[in-house]
PDB file of C-alpha atoms in Angstrom:
ATOM      1  CA  ASP A   1     181.657 166.717 251.602  1.00  0.00           C
ATOM      2  CA  THR A   2     181.074 163.905 254.081  1.00  0.00           C
ATOM      3  CA  GLY A   3     178.002 162.475 252.364  1.00  0.00           C
ATOM      4  CA  VAL A   4     177.675 159.444 250.110  1.00  0.00           C
ATOM      5  CA  SER A   5     179.635 159.885 246.897  1.00  0.00           C
ATOM      6  CA  GLN A   6     179.241 158.102 243.583  1.00  0.00           C
ATOM      7  CA  ASP A   7     181.523 157.917 240.582  1.00  0.00           C
ATOM      8  CA  PRO A   8     181.077 158.564 237.734  1.00  0.00           C
ATOM      9  CA  ARG A   9     178.108 160.901 237.789  1.00  0.00           C
ATOM     10  CA  HIS A  10     177.327 160.190 234.141  1.00  0.00           C
ATOM     11  CA  LYS A  11     178.206 157.278 231.894  1.00  0.00           C
ATOM     12  CA  ILE A  12     177.385 156.833 228.233  1.00  0.00           C
ATOM     13  CA  THR A  13     178.157 153.454 226.746  1.00  0.00           C
ATOM     14  CA  LYS A  14     177.306 151.352 223.759  1.00  0.00           C
ATOM     15  CA  ARG A  15     175.108 148.306 223.978  1.00  0.00           C
ATOM     16  CA  GLY A  16     177.127 145.232 224.848  1.00  0.00           C
ATOM     17  CA  GLN A  17     179.830 147.039 226.786  1.00  0.00           C
ATOM     18  CA  ASN A  18     180.540 146.476 230.485  1.00  0.00           C
ATOM     19  CA  VAL A  19     180.306 149.332 232.973  1.00  0.00           C
ATOM     20  CA  THR A  20     181.293 149.665 236.619  1.00  0.00           C
ATOM     21  CA  PHE A  21     180.073 152.213 239.130  1.00  0.00           C
ATOM     22  CA  ARG A  22     181.560 153.048 242.496  1.00  0.00           C
ATOM     23  CA  CYS A  23     179.901 154.150 245.708  1.00  0.00           C
ATOM     24  CA  ASP A  24     181.675 155.514 248.764  1.00  0.00           C
ATOM     25  CA  PRO A  25     179.365 155.496 251.783  1.00  0.00           C
ATOM     26  CA  ILE A  26     179.502 157.748 254.818  1.00  0.00           C
ATOM     27  CA  SER A  27     182.578 156.498 256.639  1.00  0.00           C
ATOM     28  CA  GLU A  28     181.053 154.950 259.754  1.00  0.00           C
ATOM     29  CA  HIS A  29     178.066 153.412 257.973  1.00  0.00           C
ATOM     30  CA  ASN A  30     178.045 149.621 257.850  1.00  0.00           C
ATOM     31  CA  ARG A  31     175.044 149.194 255.550  1.00  0.00           C
ATOM     32  CA  LEU A  32     175.101 150.014 251.853  1.00  0.00           C
ATOM     33  CA  TYR A  33     172.266 149.831 249.334  1.00  0.00           C
ATOM     34  CA  TRP A  34     171.922 150.062 245.572  1.00  0.00           C
ATOM     35  CA  TYR A  35     168.745 151.280 243.865  1.00  0.00           C
ATOM     36  CA  ARG A  36     167.816 151.889 240.244  1.00  0.00           C
ATOM     37  CA  GLN A  37     165.519 154.688 239.112  1.00  0.00           C
ATOM     38  CA  THR A  38     164.039 154.919 235.651  1.00  0.00           C
ATOM     39  CA  LEU A  39     162.257 157.947 234.239  1.00  0.00           C
ATOM     40  CA  GLY A  40     158.968 158.680 235.947  1.00  0.00           C
ATOM     41  CA  GLN A  41     159.450 156.047 238.616  1.00  0.00           C
ATOM     42  CA  GLY A  42     160.658 155.960 242.173  1.00  0.00           C
ATOM     43  CA  PRO A  43     163.880 154.194 243.115  1.00  0.00           C
ATOM     44  CA  GLU A  44     163.726 150.393 243.013  1.00  0.00           C
ATOM     45  CA  PHE A  45     165.791 148.297 245.402  1.00  0.00           C
ATOM     46  CA  LEU A  46     168.575 146.227 243.836  1.00  0.00           C
ATOM     47  CA  THR A  47     170.775 144.924 246.629  1.00  0.00           C
ATOM     48  CA  TYR A  48     171.997 145.517 250.167  1.00  0.00           C
ATOM     49  CA  PHE A  49     175.229 144.915 252.091  1.00  0.00           C
ATOM     50  CA  GLN A  50     175.911 144.760 255.769  1.00  0.00           C
ATOM     51  CA  ASN A  51     179.649 145.290 256.031  1.00  0.00           C
ATOM     52  CA  GLU A  52     181.076 143.077 253.270  1.00  0.00           C
ATOM     53  CA  ALA A  53     178.210 140.582 253.222  1.00  0.00           C
ATOM     54  CA  GLN A  54     175.609 140.897 250.478  1.00  0.00           C
ATOM     55  CA  LEU A  55     172.444 140.063 252.397  1.00  0.00           C
ATOM     56  CA  GLU A  56     169.700 140.599 249.860  1.00  0.00           C
ATOM     57  CA  LYS A  57     169.347 140.793 246.092  1.00  0.00           C
ATOM     58  CA  SER A  58     166.277 141.834 244.143  1.00  0.00           C
ATOM     59  CA  ARG A  59     164.975 139.813 241.226  1.00  0.00           C
ATOM     60  CA  LEU A  60     165.714 142.954 239.225  1.00  0.00           C
ATOM     61  CA  LEU A  61     169.392 142.111 239.622  1.00  0.00           C
ATOM     62  CA  SER A  62     169.874 139.791 236.660  1.00  0.00           C
ATOM     63  CA  ASP A  63     172.945 137.640 236.101  1.00  0.00           C
ATOM     64  CA  ARG A  64     174.499 140.527 234.198  1.00  0.00           C
ATOM     65  CA  PHE A  65     174.610 142.602 237.367  1.00  0.00           C
ATOM     66  CA  SER A  66     177.101 142.053 240.160  1.00  0.00           C
ATOM     67  CA  ALA A  67     177.795 144.099 243.241  1.00  0.00           C
ATOM     68  CA  GLU A  68     180.675 143.845 245.660  1.00  0.00           C
ATOM     69  CA  ARG A  69     181.806 145.481 248.849  1.00  0.00           C
ATOM     70  CA  PRO A  70     185.133 143.759 249.401  1.00  0.00           C
ATOM     71  CA  LYS A  71     186.356 145.470 252.558  1.00  0.00           C
ATOM     72  CA  GLY A  72     183.066 146.648 253.917  1.00  0.00           C
ATOM     73  CA  SER A  73     183.734 150.201 252.809  1.00  0.00           C
ATOM     74  CA  PHE A  74     183.195 151.259 249.179  1.00  0.00           C
ATOM     75  CA  SER A  75     181.063 149.220 246.806  1.00  0.00           C
ATOM     76  CA  THR A  76     181.058 148.603 243.077  1.00  0.00           C
ATOM     77  CA  LEU A  77     178.158 147.728 240.818  1.00  0.00           C
ATOM     78  CA  GLU A  78     179.071 146.153 237.504  1.00  0.00           C
ATOM     79  CA  ILE A  79     176.749 145.634 234.574  1.00  0.00           C
ATOM     80  CA  GLN A  80     177.978 143.252 231.890  1.00  0.00           C
ATOM     81  CA  ARG A  81     176.796 143.283 228.279  1.00  0.00           C
ATOM     82  CA  THR A  82     174.707 146.400 228.805  1.00  0.00           C
ATOM     83  CA  GLU A  83     171.302 146.678 227.164  1.00  0.00           C
ATOM     84  CA  GLN A  84     169.287 149.776 226.344  1.00  0.00           C
ATOM     85  CA  GLY A  85     166.880 148.825 229.117  1.00  0.00           C
ATOM     86  CA  ASP A  86     169.688 149.300 231.627  1.00  0.00           C
ATOM     87  CA  SER A  87     169.572 153.061 231.016  1.00  0.00           C
ATOM     88  CA  ALA A  88     168.646 154.556 234.361  1.00  0.00           C
ATOM     89  CA  MET A  89     169.892 156.465 237.386  1.00  0.00           C
ATOM     90  CA  TYR A  90     171.746 154.163 239.773  1.00  0.00           C
ATOM     91  CA  LEU A  91     171.537 155.352 243.360  1.00  0.00           C
ATOM     92  CA  CYS A  92     173.623 154.292 246.293  1.00  0.00           C
ATOM     93  CA  ALA A  93     172.642 154.818 249.917  1.00  0.00           C
ATOM     94  CA  SER A  94     174.247 154.035 253.249  1.00  0.00           C
ATOM     95  CA  SER A  95     173.073 153.756 256.826  1.00  0.00           C
ATOM     96  CA  LEU A  96     174.552 153.250 260.261  1.00  0.00           C
ATOM     97  CA  GLY A  97     172.749 149.998 260.957  1.00  0.00           C
ATOM     98  CA  GLY A  98     170.320 149.334 263.767  1.00  0.00           C
ATOM     99  CA  ARG A  99     171.519 147.896 267.034  1.00  0.00           C
ATOM    100  CA  ALA A 100     169.021 145.083 266.677  1.00  0.00           C
ATOM    101  CA  SER A 101     167.588 143.386 263.620  1.00  0.00           C
ATOM    102  CA  GLY A 102     164.350 144.861 262.436  1.00  0.00           C
ATOM    103  CA  ILE A 103     165.210 148.367 263.531  1.00  0.00           C
ATOM    104  CA  TRP A 104     165.080 150.710 260.576  1.00  0.00           C
ATOM    105  CA  ASP A 105     167.857 153.245 260.259  1.00  0.00           C
ATOM    106  CA  GLU A 106     167.846 156.285 257.999  1.00  0.00           C
ATOM    107  CA  GLN A 107     169.382 155.759 254.584  1.00  0.00           C
ATOM    108  CA  PHE A 108     171.425 158.623 253.163  1.00  0.00           C
ATOM    109  CA  PHE A 109     171.497 158.788 249.394  1.00  0.00           C
ATOM    110  CA  GLY A 110     174.263 159.685 247.002  1.00  0.00           C
ATOM    111  CA  PRO A 111     173.836 161.883 243.919  1.00  0.00           C
ATOM    112  CA  GLY A 112     173.496 158.890 241.609  1.00  0.00           C
ATOM    113  CA  THR A 113     175.179 157.718 238.420  1.00  0.00           C
ATOM    114  CA  ARG A 114     173.173 158.294 235.266  1.00  0.00           C
ATOM    115  CA  LEU A 115     173.755 155.520 232.737  1.00  0.00           C
ATOM    116  CA  THR A 116     172.816 155.920 229.093  1.00  0.00           C
ATOM    117  CA  VAL A 117     173.137 152.876 226.865  1.00  0.00           C
ATOM    118  CA  LEU A 118     173.140 153.704 223.159  1.00  0.00           C
TER     119      LEU A 118
ATOM    120  CA  ALA B   1     153.029 142.065 247.276  1.00  0.00           C
ATOM    121  CA  GLN B   2     154.146 145.238 248.948  1.00  0.00           C
ATOM    122  CA  ARG B   3     153.306 148.321 246.957  1.00  0.00           C
ATOM    123  CA  VAL B   4     153.156 152.084 247.345  1.00  0.00           C
ATOM    124  CA  THR B   5     150.816 154.068 245.121  1.00  0.00           C
ATOM    125  CA  GLN B   6     150.953 157.795 244.513  1.00  0.00           C
ATOM    126  CA  PRO B   7     148.039 158.569 242.201  1.00  0.00           C
ATOM    127  CA  GLU B   8     149.125 162.063 241.209  1.00  0.00           C
ATOM    128  CA  LYS B   9     152.189 162.579 239.035  1.00  0.00           C
ATOM    129  CA  LEU B  10     151.868 166.351 239.281  1.00  0.00           C
ATOM    130  CA  LEU B  11     150.194 168.594 241.812  1.00  0.00           C
ATOM    131  CA  SER B  12     150.122 172.337 241.240  1.00  0.00           C
ATOM    132  CA  VAL B  13     148.838 174.712 243.918  1.00  0.00           C
ATOM    133  CA  PHE B  14     149.083 178.415 244.621  1.00  0.00           C
ATOM    134  CA  LYS B  15     151.353 179.778 247.304  1.00  0.00           C
ATOM    135  CA  GLY B  16     149.462 179.909 250.590  1.00  0.00           C
ATOM    136  CA  ALA B  17     147.003 177.207 249.581  1.00  0.00           C
ATOM    137  CA  PRO B  18     146.770 173.864 251.424  1.00  0.00           C
ATOM    138  CA  VAL B  19     148.673 170.904 250.045  1.00  0.00           C
ATOM    139  CA  GLU B  20     147.803 167.221 250.221  1.00  0.00           C
ATOM    140  CA  LEU B  21     149.901 164.608 248.471  1.00  0.00           C
ATOM    141  CA  LYS B  22     148.173 161.254 248.424  1.00  0.00           C
ATOM    142  CA  CYS B  23     149.801 157.933 249.213  1.00  0.00           C
ATOM    143  CA  ASN B  24     148.277 154.489 249.579  1.00  0.00           C
ATOM    144  CA  TYR B  25     150.129 151.319 250.398  1.00  0.00           C
ATOM    145  CA  SER B  26     149.543 147.601 250.400  1.00  0.00           C
ATOM    146  CA  TYR B  27     151.162 145.479 253.056  1.00  0.00           C
ATOM    147  CA  SER B  28     149.476 143.067 255.378  1.00  0.00           C
ATOM    148  CA  GLY B  29     151.750 143.594 258.361  1.00  0.00           C
ATOM    149  CA  SER B  30     152.942 146.716 260.136  1.00  0.00           C
ATOM    150  CA  PRO B  31     155.217 148.663 257.826  1.00  0.00           C
ATOM    151  CA  GLU B  32     157.092 151.825 258.542  1.00  0.00           C
ATOM    152  CA  LEU B  33     156.010 154.654 256.263  1.00  0.00           C
ATOM    153  CA  PHE B  34     158.075 157.611 255.107  1.00  0.00           C
ATOM    154  CA  TRP B  35     158.038 160.618 252.871  1.00  0.00           C
ATOM    155  CA  TYR B  36     161.194 161.426 250.931  1.00  0.00           C
ATOM    156  CA  VAL B  37     161.787 164.674 249.059  1.00  0.00           C
ATOM    157  CA  GLN B  38     164.094 165.616 246.218  1.00  0.00           C
ATOM    158  CA  TYR B  39     164.590 169.318 245.561  1.00  0.00           C
ATOM    159  CA  SER B  40     165.925 170.450 242.203  1.00  0.00           C
ATOM    160  CA  ARG B  41     169.562 169.349 241.726  1.00  0.00           C
ATOM    161  CA  GLN B  42     169.703 167.864 245.216  1.00  0.00           C
ATOM    162  CA  ARG B  43     169.832 164.345 246.589  1.00  0.00           C
ATOM    163  CA  LEU B  44     166.928 162.301 247.737  1.00  0.00           C
ATOM    164  CA  GLN B  45     166.448 162.941 251.441  1.00  0.00           C
ATOM    165  CA  LEU B  46     164.143 161.836 254.201  1.00  0.00           C
ATOM    166  CA  LEU B  47     161.394 164.326 254.996  1.00  0.00           C
ATOM    167  CA  LEU B  48     159.514 162.516 257.726  1.00  0.00           C
ATOM    168  CA  ARG B  49     158.553 159.089 259.052  1.00  0.00           C
ATOM    169  CA  HIS B  50     155.279 158.087 260.623  1.00  0.00           C
ATOM    170  CA  ILE B  51     156.800 156.754 263.822  1.00  0.00           C
ATOM    171  CA  SER B  52     158.331 160.076 264.780  1.00  0.00           C
ATOM    172  CA  ARG B  53     155.007 161.927 264.410  1.00  0.00           C
ATOM    173  CA  GLU B  54     156.917 165.132 263.740  1.00  0.00           C
ATOM    174  CA  SER B  55     156.057 168.165 261.682  1.00  0.00           C
ATOM    175  CA  ILE B  56     158.944 168.892 259.320  1.00  0.00           C
ATOM    176  CA  LYS B  57     158.963 172.151 257.341  1.00  0.00           C
ATOM    177  CA  GLY B  58     155.275 172.444 258.183  1.00  0.00           C
ATOM    178  CA  PHE B  59     154.455 169.035 256.681  1.00  0.00           C
ATOM    179  CA  THR B  60     152.646 166.311 258.585  1.00  0.00           C
ATOM    180  CA  ALA B  61     151.506 162.825 257.630  1.00  0.00           C
ATOM    181  CA  ASP B  62     149.176 160.536 259.514  1.00  0.00           C
ATOM    182  CA  LEU B  63     149.160 156.800 259.037  1.00  0.00           C
ATOM    183  CA  ASN B  64     145.623 155.506 258.518  1.00  0.00           C
ATOM    184  CA  LYS B  65     145.809 151.736 258.772  1.00  0.00           C
ATOM    185  CA  GLY B  66     142.127 151.295 257.974  1.00  0.00           C
ATOM    186  CA  GLU B  67     142.459 153.101 254.657  1.00  0.00           C
ATOM    187  CA  THR B  68     146.119 152.057 254.217  1.00  0.00           C
ATOM    188  CA  SER B  69     146.995 155.650 253.505  1.00  0.00           C
ATOM    189  CA  PHE B  70     149.770 158.012 254.508  1.00  0.00           C
ATOM    190  CA  HIS B  71     148.904 161.348 252.933  1.00  0.00           C
ATOM    191  CA  LEU B  72     151.290 164.289 253.269  1.00  0.00           C
ATOM    192  CA  LYS B  73     149.738 167.603 254.225  1.00  0.00           C
ATOM    193  CA  LYS B  74     150.726 171.207 254.702  1.00  0.00           C
ATOM    194  CA  PRO B  75     148.233 173.956 255.504  1.00  0.00           C
ATOM    195  CA  PHE B  76     149.968 176.783 253.618  1.00  0.00           C
ATOM    196  CA  ALA B  77     152.236 176.018 250.684  1.00  0.00           C
ATOM    197  CA  GLN B  78     155.446 177.956 250.165  1.00  0.00           C
ATOM    198  CA  GLU B  79     157.395 178.357 246.942  1.00  0.00           C
ATOM    199  CA  GLU B  80     160.363 176.460 248.405  1.00  0.00           C
ATOM    200  CA  ASP B  81     158.139 173.396 248.777  1.00  0.00           C
ATOM    201  CA  SER B  82     158.341 172.804 245.026  1.00  0.00           C
ATOM    202  CA  ALA B  83     160.031 169.416 244.664  1.00  0.00           C
ATOM    203  CA  MET B  84     159.544 165.751 243.903  1.00  0.00           C
ATOM    204  CA  TYR B  85     157.957 163.839 246.774  1.00  0.00           C
ATOM    205  CA  TYR B  86     158.133 160.069 247.222  1.00  0.00           C
ATOM    206  CA  CYS B  87     156.083 158.039 249.621  1.00  0.00           C
ATOM    207  CA  ALA B  88     157.879 154.902 250.781  1.00  0.00           C
ATOM    208  CA  LEU B  89     157.595 151.951 253.099  1.00  0.00           C
ATOM    209  CA  THR B  90     159.890 149.423 254.689  1.00  0.00           C
ATOM    210  CA  TYR B  91     158.961 146.281 256.570  1.00  0.00           C
ATOM    211  CA  ARG B  92     162.385 145.166 257.658  1.00  0.00           C
ATOM    212  CA  ALA B  93     165.675 146.842 258.221  1.00  0.00           C
ATOM    213  CA  SER B  94     166.812 146.777 254.633  1.00  0.00           C
ATOM    214  CA  LYS B  95     165.083 147.765 251.454  1.00  0.00           C
ATOM    215  CA  ILE B  96     162.729 150.655 250.973  1.00  0.00           C
ATOM    216  CA  ILE B  97     159.822 150.409 248.556  1.00  0.00           C
ATOM    217  CA  PHE B  98     159.129 153.730 246.889  1.00  0.00           C
ATOM    218  CA  GLY B  99     156.083 155.069 245.119  1.00  0.00           C
ATOM    219  CA  SER B 100     156.429 156.613 241.680  1.00  0.00           C
ATOM    220  CA  GLY B 101     156.513 160.132 243.076  1.00  0.00           C
ATOM    221  CA  THR B 102     154.472 163.323 242.862  1.00  0.00           C
ATOM    222  CA  ARG B 103     155.935 166.533 241.530  1.00  0.00           C
ATOM    223  CA  LEU B 104     154.669 169.441 243.631  1.00  0.00           C
ATOM    224  CA  SER B 105     154.708 172.800 241.917  1.00  0.00           C
ATOM    225  CA  ILE B 106     153.884 175.909 243.929  1.00  0.00           C
ATOM    226  CA  ARG B 107     152.669 178.832 241.854  1.00  0.00           C
ATOM    227  CA  PRO B 108     153.405 182.372 243.119  1.00  0.00           C
TER     228      PRO B 108
END
């Protein structure tokens, strides 16, 4: 499967614990995005990387959330001191990147990681 | 603020009937509008974008800037069209703003 992969697919944790999710983008894609989707809602943007640089962060990304893409390939999203409100599907997407700024390029989504905080 | 509104959470139509999924947006500039689809147990995927003006799987969507709408239409629904549909916009080459989605159910 050459699409975006995410690990784990499901995570159940207790309130207060830290969790880390991994996303492996399509190999030649230089842009990587994280979204969060709660029940009955569409995905909400969290953050975006171009290569290893984190270029944008949503206000939804509180201090407890941190994302990295150290070598410009895979990315991790860590949530510290999880709260029940963090329960959601966390989606990763990647894209090839436009040749000029402002050019939209198709984002390809992974299967998501479903987090349940008890 | 930029926003995408899909007023219907669920739309149920009979096979062969026309389909229209409504989408309205708020953005003062010139956004790019899309429809994404998620079939059961599959990933979210792009269905169509307004710039390409294509018909994908029989679906079309016309951007109406006056009414700030981007409704998705298909003249004759098929059972395989049953899925979750998200209207979305982007105004720069990064984040996508999604609507809350409409579940389309096609009855045989």
